[in-house]
C-alpha cells in the first residue's frame, strides 16, 4: 500500500469514527457499535451491488462475440422497451450470486435509505405485496426494514443482523450518520483527485477492523471479547499457512482468524501467481461463539467479505453445546478468554475430550486446548493463545496435562509474546503450536519428533502508543520464517536469546516447563576486541576515579551546608 492509499484510509477512519462517536452521548459503546456496524454493512453491500450493476449494464450493451450477457438493441421495438429490458435484467438475482455479490433488494439499497430518510414521518413510501401503503415510521424503522429485507434475501444471515429501533435514537442523529456515510464509497475510491487501486473489500475490511479495535478500546475489558489484535492473528496465520482444508475457531469472536486466512490466501496467490478465488473454494471455515452479539458480528464479518461459513445453528457454549461435534479440522486457531474460571459443569466430568487429563474446574485453559486437539485432524496443526501461566503452572492437574501433551509429542512450538499487546488485559501471553504428526511423512516438513522449537519474542515489537505494543511486519516475518525453517530443516539455526530447538530430555530436566526463556538462554554479547585483563584494569581504575569524585562532591556539599548553618 502506497502513502496516498494509507492516507486515504487514515482520513476515512477519522471521518467515519468522528461521525459515529456522536452517538456516544446517547448510547454506550456496547450498543452503538451495532448501529454503526449495521450502517457500514448496508453501505458496503449496496456499493458492491451497484458496482456489479454498472458492470452488467456495460456488458448488456457491448456487442462482443465472447460476451454472453449482450442484449441486442434490435430485438426491441423501441428505445423505451429496450431501456425497460435493461432495467429488468439488472434485477435478475443470479447475475449477482454468480459473482459472489450480495443481492440487495430495492428497499435495502443505500440510495433508498438516503432518499426516504429525509421524508416526513407518515409519508407513503411504497406498497407491499398485498397492495397496502407502507408509511415511514422513523429513520430507525427504515434501517431495520432494510436489514430485514437483506436477511429475507440471503438465508445465511437469517436472524443475524441486529435491529436498531430498540436503541430509540433520534431521526436527526441517524440522518447525520447516513449523510456522512453517503459521502464515502467502498468502490472506485478517489483521493485528492487521484484514483486509488484499492478493492472495495480492502477498504471495507480496513474500516471494519478499525471500528472493532476502537470499540474494544471504548468498552475496555468486555470489548476485548470480540477483538484479537490484528498483528497476533496475522502472526499465527503466517506461521500455520492455511492454504486449504477446514479451519476452525472454537472461540471465534468476530472472526478475525478467518479474515486473516482469507487475506493470507490472496497474498500468497499474488506471490505464486495463481487464482485466489479458485483457491478459496478449497477452504471452509467453522466457528463457535457463546456471546449472541459477537456471534452476529462474526457472521456479518464473513458476509461482507464473501467468505462461506458454518458457525452452527446458534450462539452456544463451546464446552456444553458443541456445534460441530464430528468435525475434524486441518487448522485450529483460537484466542479464548484467559484463565476462565466459570466454565465447569458436572456434565463434563467424563467428557471424551479430556484425553490427557480432566482440566481444573477453576481454569479453562487446558479445557480449551484439549477441545481443540479433539477437533484436530490426524495431520492437522493448531495454535492457541493462552496466559503465560499455562507454560509452567502445576496447579491442580495442569502440570500433569502439560506433561502428557509433551510425552505424547503433541507440542510443536512455543512462542513467548511481549507484554501490552492486548486492549483488554495486561496478562502476559504465549502461543502454543501443536500437531498430532511431527514425522514429516508428508514430504513438506522434516522429522521433528521428540523436539520442540522455543521462540522468545518478548523483545520484539514497538510501542504504538503509551499503553499498547504491536508487532511490525518484519517482526512477524522473522518469527514465521524461523518456524518454517525449523519445520523444513532448511536454514534453521539456534539463536541465543531468541530461539532454540530442544529435545525431550532437556524439557524433562526442566520438569516439563515450557517457558522459552529457560531454553533460548541469554543473547550473545558482542566481542569488542579488548582483552579481559586490560578491560578489568581499565574498569577498576575508572571505578576508583568515580569513587574519588563522589567523595569530593560529598565534602563540597557538606562545606556548603556548614556555611549555611546546617550540621552534617
XYZ file of C-alpha atoms in Angstrom:
568
model
C 0.000 0.000 0.000
C 1.455 3.378 -1.001
C 1.400 6.536 1.117
C -1.584 8.035 -0.710
C -3.675 4.916 -0.148
C -2.658 4.773 3.511
C -3.518 8.448 3.982
C -6.889 7.878 2.310
C -7.674 5.082 4.751
C -6.482 7.104 7.751
C -8.674 10.045 6.746
C -11.591 7.703 6.129
C -11.164 6.171 9.585
C -11.117 9.556 11.239
C -14.122 10.840 9.303
C -16.347 7.830 9.949
C -15.313 7.479 13.586
C -15.982 11.165 14.262
C -19.499 10.757 12.869
C -20.118 7.520 14.770
C -18.711 8.863 18.033
C -21.504 11.444 18.180
C -23.792 8.607 19.277
C -21.810 8.177 22.490
C -23.855 10.825 24.243
C -26.937 8.637 23.714
C -25.555 5.094 23.808
C -22.681 3.253 25.435
C -20.043 1.614 23.239
C -21.518 -1.855 23.702
C -24.695 -0.708 21.919
C -23.719 1.965 19.459
C -21.370 -0.416 17.672
C -24.473 -2.253 16.399
C -25.902 0.914 14.895
C -22.629 1.923 13.262
C -21.580 -1.517 12.012
C -25.121 -2.123 10.735
C -24.962 1.037 8.632
C -21.433 0.234 7.399
C -22.733 -3.196 6.405
C -25.670 -1.710 4.456
C -23.443 0.869 2.746
C -20.909 -1.703 1.667
C -23.338 -4.296 0.298
C -25.141 -1.507 -1.587
C -21.892 -0.177 -3.065
C -20.826 -3.669 -4.135
C -24.287 -4.290 -5.602
C -24.240 -1.019 -7.559
C -20.735 -1.763 -8.838
C -21.971 -5.089 -10.172
C -24.982 -3.331 -11.730
C -22.706 -0.903 -13.567
C -20.573 -3.777 -14.840
C -23.635 -5.710 -16.005
C -25.166 -2.677 -17.716
C -21.957 -2.188 -19.693
C -21.898 -5.855 -20.679
C -25.593 -5.839 -21.674
C -24.786 -3.120 -24.205
C -21.442 -4.404 -25.507
C -21.557 -6.288 -28.810
C -18.813 -8.859 -28.390
C -18.768 -12.486 -29.567
C -17.361 -13.580 -26.198
C -19.932 -11.602 -24.182
C -22.779 -13.906 -23.135
C -24.631 -11.026 -21.447
C -25.159 -8.899 -24.574
C -28.756 -7.699 -25.186
C -29.103 -6.596 -28.842
C -30.985 -3.302 -29.275
C -32.559 -4.624 -32.467
C -34.567 -7.224 -30.523
C -36.839 -4.477 -29.137
C -39.454 -2.309 -30.865
C -38.440 0.958 -29.229
C -35.758 2.516 -27.135
C -38.265 2.681 -24.284
C -38.776 -1.088 -24.467
C -35.011 -1.625 -24.623
C -34.354 0.532 -21.557
C -37.058 -1.342 -19.657
C -35.492 -4.661 -20.682
C -32.131 -3.458 -19.340
C -33.739 -2.480 -16.020
C -35.463 -5.860 -15.804
C -32.216 -7.735 -16.480
C -30.457 -5.739 -13.758
C -32.919 -7.183 -11.239
C -32.110 -10.835 -12.038
C -30.697 -12.322 -8.823
C -28.463 -14.939 -10.487
C -26.254 -12.290 -12.079
C -25.132 -11.247 -8.606
C -24.802 -14.604 -6.923
C -22.608 -15.959 -9.701
C -20.150 -13.135 -8.950
C -20.374 -13.713 -5.181
C -22.103 -10.339 -4.743
C -24.828 -9.844 -2.171
C -28.317 -9.484 -3.611
C -29.708 -6.240 -2.205
C -33.490 -5.698 -2.542
C -34.600 -2.202 -3.584
C -35.900 -1.364 -0.087
C -32.446 -2.121 1.364
C -30.318 -0.180 -1.106
C -28.415 2.834 0.183
C -29.997 5.068 -2.434
C -33.410 4.159 -0.974
C -32.263 4.901 2.579
C -30.812 8.262 1.604
C -33.861 9.272 -0.403
C -36.531 8.148 2.084
C -34.818 9.108 5.371
C -35.392 12.851 4.751
C -39.140 12.477 4.201
C -41.655 13.450 6.909
C -42.850 10.647 9.176
C -46.099 9.247 7.775
C -45.098 9.636 4.120
C -46.177 6.706 1.926
C -43.007 5.000 0.738
C -44.312 2.128 -1.369
C -46.958 -0.569 -1.432
C -46.473 -4.044 -0.021
C -47.245 -7.293 -1.840
C -50.874 -7.062 -0.708
C -51.215 -3.567 -2.150
C -51.246 -1.794 1.228
C -49.481 1.525 1.714
C -46.208 1.308 3.638
C -45.576 4.543 5.516
C -42.365 5.923 7.038
C -42.444 5.454 10.810
C -38.919 6.632 11.678
C -35.390 6.514 10.278
C -34.504 3.612 12.602
C -37.553 1.718 11.291
C -36.371 2.388 7.713
C -32.936 0.952 8.541
C -34.451 -2.066 10.307
C -36.675 -2.698 7.299
C -33.584 -2.684 5.069
C -31.830 -5.176 7.355
C -34.911 -7.402 7.350
C -35.044 -7.347 3.538
C -31.360 -8.321 3.399
C -31.972 -11.292 5.707
C -35.001 -12.395 3.747
C -32.976 -12.459 0.523
C -29.810 -14.017 1.982
C -30.673 -17.099 4.007
C -27.200 -17.336 5.638
C -27.951 -14.123 7.538
C -31.363 -15.133 8.857
C -31.640 -13.841 12.425
C -28.125 -12.353 12.311
C -28.447 -8.624 11.642
C -29.081 -6.583 14.757
C -32.101 -4.225 14.643
C -31.537 -0.686 15.874
C -35.048 0.583 16.714
C -34.582 -0.776 20.239
C -31.989 1.943 20.906
C -34.529 4.747 20.334
C -32.182 7.127 18.527
C -33.337 10.485 17.180
C -34.076 10.693 13.467
C -31.639 13.609 13.115
C -28.689 11.657 14.558
C -29.286 8.713 12.251
C -29.807 11.021 9.283
C -26.459 12.653 10.077
C -24.759 9.233 10.006
C -26.455 8.330 6.720
C -25.315 11.607 5.143
C -21.724 11.152 6.341
C -21.563 7.559 5.144
C -23.109 8.633 1.816
C -20.004 10.720 1.110
C -17.925 7.539 1.306
C -17.591 4.993 -1.456
C -16.248 1.497 -0.983
C -15.825 1.190 -4.767
C -13.629 3.227 -7.144
C -12.117 5.426 -4.427
C -10.538 8.761 -5.333
C -8.258 10.793 -3.041
C -7.262 14.371 -3.848
C -8.295 13.760 -7.435
C -6.147 10.631 -7.747
C -7.849 7.269 -8.450
C -6.749 4.611 -5.968
C -6.089 0.955 -6.677
C -7.871 -0.319 -3.580
C -10.521 -3.016 -3.839
C -13.850 -2.455 -2.107
C -13.275 -5.388 0.260
C -9.873 -3.997 1.226
C -11.425 -0.671 2.194
C -14.383 -2.234 3.952
C -12.163 -4.727 5.767
C -9.867 -1.968 6.955
C -12.766 0.177 8.212
C -14.422 -2.793 9.898
C -11.223 -3.811 11.708
C -10.539 -0.217 12.714
C -14.011 0.135 14.202
C -13.786 -3.181 16.044
C -10.486 -2.062 17.536
C -11.916 1.326 18.545
C -14.970 -0.306 20.120
C -12.703 -2.707 22.018
C -10.803 0.288 23.427
C -14.029 2.107 24.267
C -15.549 -0.904 26.006
C -12.413 -1.848 27.913
C -12.279 -5.406 29.234
C -15.590 -6.524 27.759
C -14.733 -5.145 24.329
C -11.729 -7.404 24.009
C -14.019 -10.448 23.945
C -14.614 -9.979 20.242
C -11.291 -8.485 19.192
C -7.835 -10.060 18.951
C -5.038 -7.668 17.901
C -4.538 -7.909 14.156
C -0.774 -8.457 14.349
C -1.156 -11.526 16.587
C -3.790 -13.024 14.318
C -1.561 -12.340 11.309
C 1.431 -13.945 13.059
C -0.477 -17.156 13.785
C -1.903 -17.371 10.257
C 1.523 -16.721 8.694
C 3.015 -19.491 10.824
C 0.306 -22.091 10.158
C -0.212 -21.193 6.452
C -3.829 -22.360 5.993
C -3.910 -22.712 2.190
C -6.698 -25.260 2.036
C -8.863 -27.505 4.193
C -11.115 -26.948 7.193
C -10.306 -24.022 9.501
C -11.880 -23.992 12.962
C -12.029 -21.454 15.793
C -13.978 -22.548 18.904
C -13.824 -19.052 20.451
C -14.099 -17.059 17.242
C -15.091 -13.591 18.489
C -15.736 -11.502 15.383
C -13.941 -13.992 13.103
C -10.508 -12.359 12.874
C -8.657 -15.614 12.188
C -10.947 -16.409 9.251
C -10.479 -12.946 7.762
C -6.695 -13.229 8.059
C -6.780 -16.694 6.467
C -8.700 -15.190 3.560
C -6.150 -12.377 3.213
C -3.282 -14.850 3.510
C -4.578 -16.817 0.524
C -4.897 -13.618 -1.523
C -1.343 -12.518 -0.701
C 0.070 -15.970 -1.357
C -1.791 -16.041 -4.690
C -0.012 -12.818 -5.745
C 3.377 -14.300 -4.860
C 2.725 -17.644 -6.540
C 0.698 -16.271 -9.496
C -2.398 -18.388 -9.101
C -6.121 -17.652 -8.852
C -7.031 -16.661 -5.288
C -10.774 -17.026 -5.918
C -10.244 -20.600 -7.084
C -8.013 -21.418 -4.097
C -10.601 -20.057 -1.658
C -13.011 -22.741 -2.827
C -10.708 -25.223 -1.081
C -11.123 -23.510 2.325
C -14.123 -23.964 4.612
C -14.469 -22.165 7.929
C -16.172 -23.386 11.093
C -16.623 -21.380 14.234
C -18.414 -21.173 17.546
C -19.194 -18.295 19.887
C -21.304 -18.133 23.040
C -21.986 -14.384 23.026
C -25.012 -13.695 20.787
C -23.836 -10.189 19.901
C -20.367 -11.366 18.907
C -21.780 -14.353 17.010
C -23.774 -11.916 14.865
C -20.745 -9.674 14.340
C -18.743 -12.663 13.081
C -21.450 -13.649 10.595
C -21.605 -10.060 9.294
C -17.806 -10.020 9.075
C -17.852 -13.120 6.848
C -20.810 -11.984 4.762
C -19.325 -8.646 3.770
C -16.194 -10.438 2.562
C -17.965 -13.217 0.707
C -16.481 -15.953 2.927
C -18.670 -19.042 3.202
C -19.038 -20.081 6.822
C -20.624 -22.500 9.261
C -20.995 -21.021 12.741
C -23.501 -23.565 13.971
C -27.247 -23.135 14.282
C -26.920 -20.647 17.130
C -24.570 -18.999 19.584
C -23.659 -21.612 22.180
C -21.195 -22.571 24.907
C -18.320 -24.450 23.264
C -17.911 -26.909 26.139
C -21.583 -27.605 26.897
C -23.119 -27.362 23.416
C -20.512 -28.188 20.769
C -21.971 -27.038 17.432
C -19.532 -29.147 15.360
C -19.165 -32.418 17.309
C -17.993 -34.566 14.396
C -15.820 -32.022 12.595
C -12.064 -32.609 12.362
C -10.151 -29.555 11.189
C -6.898 -29.190 9.288
C -6.197 -25.922 11.099
C -7.479 -24.845 14.506
C -6.764 -21.320 15.763
C -8.174 -19.571 18.825
C -7.772 -16.802 21.369
C -10.132 -17.934 24.148
C -10.661 -15.963 27.373
C -7.537 -16.270 29.553
C -7.831 -18.230 32.825
C -11.639 -18.500 32.553
C -12.979 -19.579 35.958
C -16.716 -20.046 35.479
C -16.828 -22.787 32.849
C -17.289 -26.123 34.621
C -20.416 -28.282 34.713
C -20.769 -31.729 36.243
C -21.925 -32.982 32.851
C -18.314 -32.505 31.670
C -16.797 -34.824 34.285
C -16.263 -37.825 31.973
C -16.088 -35.901 28.697
C -14.343 -37.690 25.823
C -12.332 -34.551 25.082
C -10.285 -34.834 28.291
C -7.923 -37.412 26.788
C -4.865 -36.021 28.559
C -6.450 -35.329 31.927
C -9.514 -33.612 33.376
C -8.893 -29.829 33.432
C -9.161 -27.990 36.759
C -12.641 -26.686 37.433
C -11.338 -23.191 38.212
C -9.378 -22.611 34.987
C -10.416 -23.457 31.430
C -7.000 -23.062 29.748
C -6.377 -26.777 29.291
C -10.037 -27.415 28.558
C -9.742 -25.137 25.505
C -6.549 -26.863 24.499
C -7.986 -30.379 24.711
C -11.196 -29.323 22.972
C -9.074 -28.065 20.073
C -6.919 -31.212 19.991
C -10.124 -33.296 19.934
C -11.259 -31.426 16.802
C -7.850 -31.607 15.093
C -7.426 -33.869 12.055
C -4.665 -36.545 12.252
C -2.254 -34.381 10.242
C -3.675 -31.015 11.304
C -1.973 -28.108 13.076
C -3.280 -25.776 15.747
C -2.337 -22.546 17.504
C -3.717 -21.382 20.838
C -3.185 -18.082 22.649
C -3.008 -18.588 26.406
C -1.764 -16.809 29.516
C 1.913 -17.443 30.337
C 0.934 -19.435 33.419
C -0.105 -22.318 31.168
C 3.580 -22.975 30.362
C 4.666 -23.609 33.940
C 1.684 -23.937 36.303
C 1.342 -27.117 38.377
C -1.952 -26.067 39.974
C -4.384 -28.972 40.279
C -3.971 -31.115 37.141
C -2.379 -28.530 34.837
C 1.197 -29.789 35.287
C 0.153 -33.389 34.645
C -1.800 -32.472 31.497
C 1.140 -30.472 30.149
C 3.471 -33.407 30.857
C 1.143 -35.782 28.969
C 0.995 -33.436 25.979
C 4.806 -33.343 25.833
C 5.167 -37.111 26.320
C 2.637 -37.730 23.535
C 4.780 -35.428 21.333
C 1.958 -33.024 20.520
C 3.793 -29.781 21.296
C 5.489 -28.361 18.207
C 6.468 -24.782 19.090
C 6.147 -22.296 21.967
C 6.254 -18.538 21.386
C 6.574 -16.087 24.286
C 4.946 -12.739 23.435
C 5.758 -9.212 24.631
C 3.502 -7.555 27.199
C 0.938 -4.836 26.447
C -0.331 -6.400 23.208
C -3.977 -6.593 24.252
C -6.503 -3.821 24.775
C -8.373 -5.718 27.464
C -5.729 -7.397 29.636
C -2.145 -6.903 30.806
C -1.678 -10.641 31.453
C 1.498 -11.829 29.634
C 0.612 -14.282 26.877
C 2.153 -17.036 24.782
C 1.211 -19.079 21.725
C 1.098 -22.872 21.793
C 1.541 -24.652 18.454
C 0.521 -28.315 18.499
C 0.144 -31.094 15.961
C -0.665 -34.791 16.054
C 2.007 -35.660 13.479
C 5.587 -34.341 13.593
C 7.020 -37.169 11.480
C 7.318 -35.152 8.269
C 5.934 -38.032 6.232
C 4.042 -35.580 4.016
C 7.373 -34.633 2.444
C 6.883 -30.909 3.155
C 8.452 -30.996 6.611
C 11.346 -32.842 8.200
C 11.054 -35.265 11.079
C 10.765 -33.241 14.291
C 9.611 -35.991 16.641
C 10.725 -35.592 20.272
C 11.749 -31.990 19.602
C 10.137 -28.624 20.393
C 11.017 -25.203 18.993
C 11.138 -22.354 21.511
C 10.911 -18.726 20.339
C 11.296 -15.838 22.760
C 9.642 -12.851 21.057
C 9.340 -10.727 24.208
C 11.823 -8.158 22.925
C 10.186 -7.737 19.529
C 7.642 -5.091 18.576
C 7.284 -1.383 19.295
C 5.058 0.887 21.415
C 2.343 2.207 19.086
C 1.124 4.486 21.874
C 1.793 4.864 25.611
C -0.195 1.739 26.557
C -0.241 -0.630 23.577
C 2.545 -2.586 21.938
C 2.425 -4.026 18.423
C 4.459 -6.138 16.012
C 5.939 -4.778 12.803
C 5.647 -6.717 9.544
C 9.354 -7.567 9.891
C 8.772 -8.980 13.392
C 6.002 -11.224 12.083
C 8.123 -12.334 9.142
C 11.096 -13.129 11.383
C 9.120 -15.366 13.751
C 7.222 -17.089 10.916
C 10.412 -17.675 8.922
C 12.136 -19.131 11.999
C 9.272 -21.585 12.488
C 9.172 -22.588 8.814
C 12.964 -23.031 8.644
C 12.860 -25.332 11.669
C 9.891 -27.259 10.282
C 11.507 -27.845 6.899
C 15.082 -28.147 8.127
C 16.202 -25.514 5.625
C 18.475 -22.860 7.115
C 17.442 -23.122 10.764
C 19.968 -22.324 13.495
C 19.561 -21.703 17.226
C 19.994 -18.028 18.123
C 20.962 -17.289 21.732
C 18.307 -15.238 23.468
C 15.788 -15.780 20.637
C 15.214 -19.391 19.535
C 16.259 -22.932 20.363
C 15.295 -26.412 19.169
C 15.167 -28.596 22.279
C 14.804 -32.369 22.652
C 12.531 -34.212 25.057
C 15.287 -34.999 27.585
C 16.088 -31.303 28.134
C 12.420 -30.499 28.672
C 12.159 -33.386 31.123
C 15.145 -31.973 33.062
C 13.197 -28.711 33.414
C 10.201 -30.570 34.899
C 8.170 -30.135 31.666
C 8.065 -26.361 31.980
C 7.691 -24.804 28.504
C 8.771 -21.205 29.106
C 11.035 -20.257 26.135
C 13.355 -18.139 28.300
C 14.566 -21.314 30.043
C 15.826 -22.786 26.790
C 16.947 -19.964 24.492
C 19.425 -18.544 27.012
C 20.825 -15.020 27.019
C 21.776 -13.145 23.836
C 25.436 -13.394 22.843
C 27.410 -10.295 23.766
C 29.429 -8.652 21.036
C 33.199 -9.064 21.394
C 34.745 -5.566 21.474
C 38.255 -6.947 20.915
C 39.647 -5.767 24.261
C 41.460 -8.482 26.289
C 39.716 -9.296 29.556
C 42.712 -8.405 31.790
C 43.097 -4.995 30.116
C 39.351 -4.337 30.331
C 39.328 -5.271 34.046
C 42.244 -2.937 34.802
C 40.633 -0.087 32.873
C 37.247 -0.502 34.536
C 38.804 -0.782 38.030
C 40.697 2.472 37.509
C 37.545 4.131 36.159
C 35.593 2.968 39.230
C 38.379 4.305 41.577
C 38.198 7.700 39.889
C 34.412 7.767 40.200
C 34.613 6.937 43.930
C 37.167 9.754 44.423
C 34.915 12.187 42.567
C 31.985 11.069 44.714
C 33.994 11.750 47.895
C 34.996 15.203 46.628
C 31.402 16.136 45.792
C 30.186 14.897 49.181
C 32.801 17.049 51.010
C 31.840 20.072 48.897
C 28.158 19.640 49.753
C 28.994 19.386 53.484
C 31.049 22.621 53.354
C 28.251 24.454 51.587
C 25.660 23.263 54.105
C 28.008 24.261 57.010
C 28.308 27.752 55.589
C 24.534 27.988 55.693
C 24.449 26.972 59.380
C 23.483 23.315 58.904
C 25.384 20.500 60.569
C 26.026 17.274 58.683
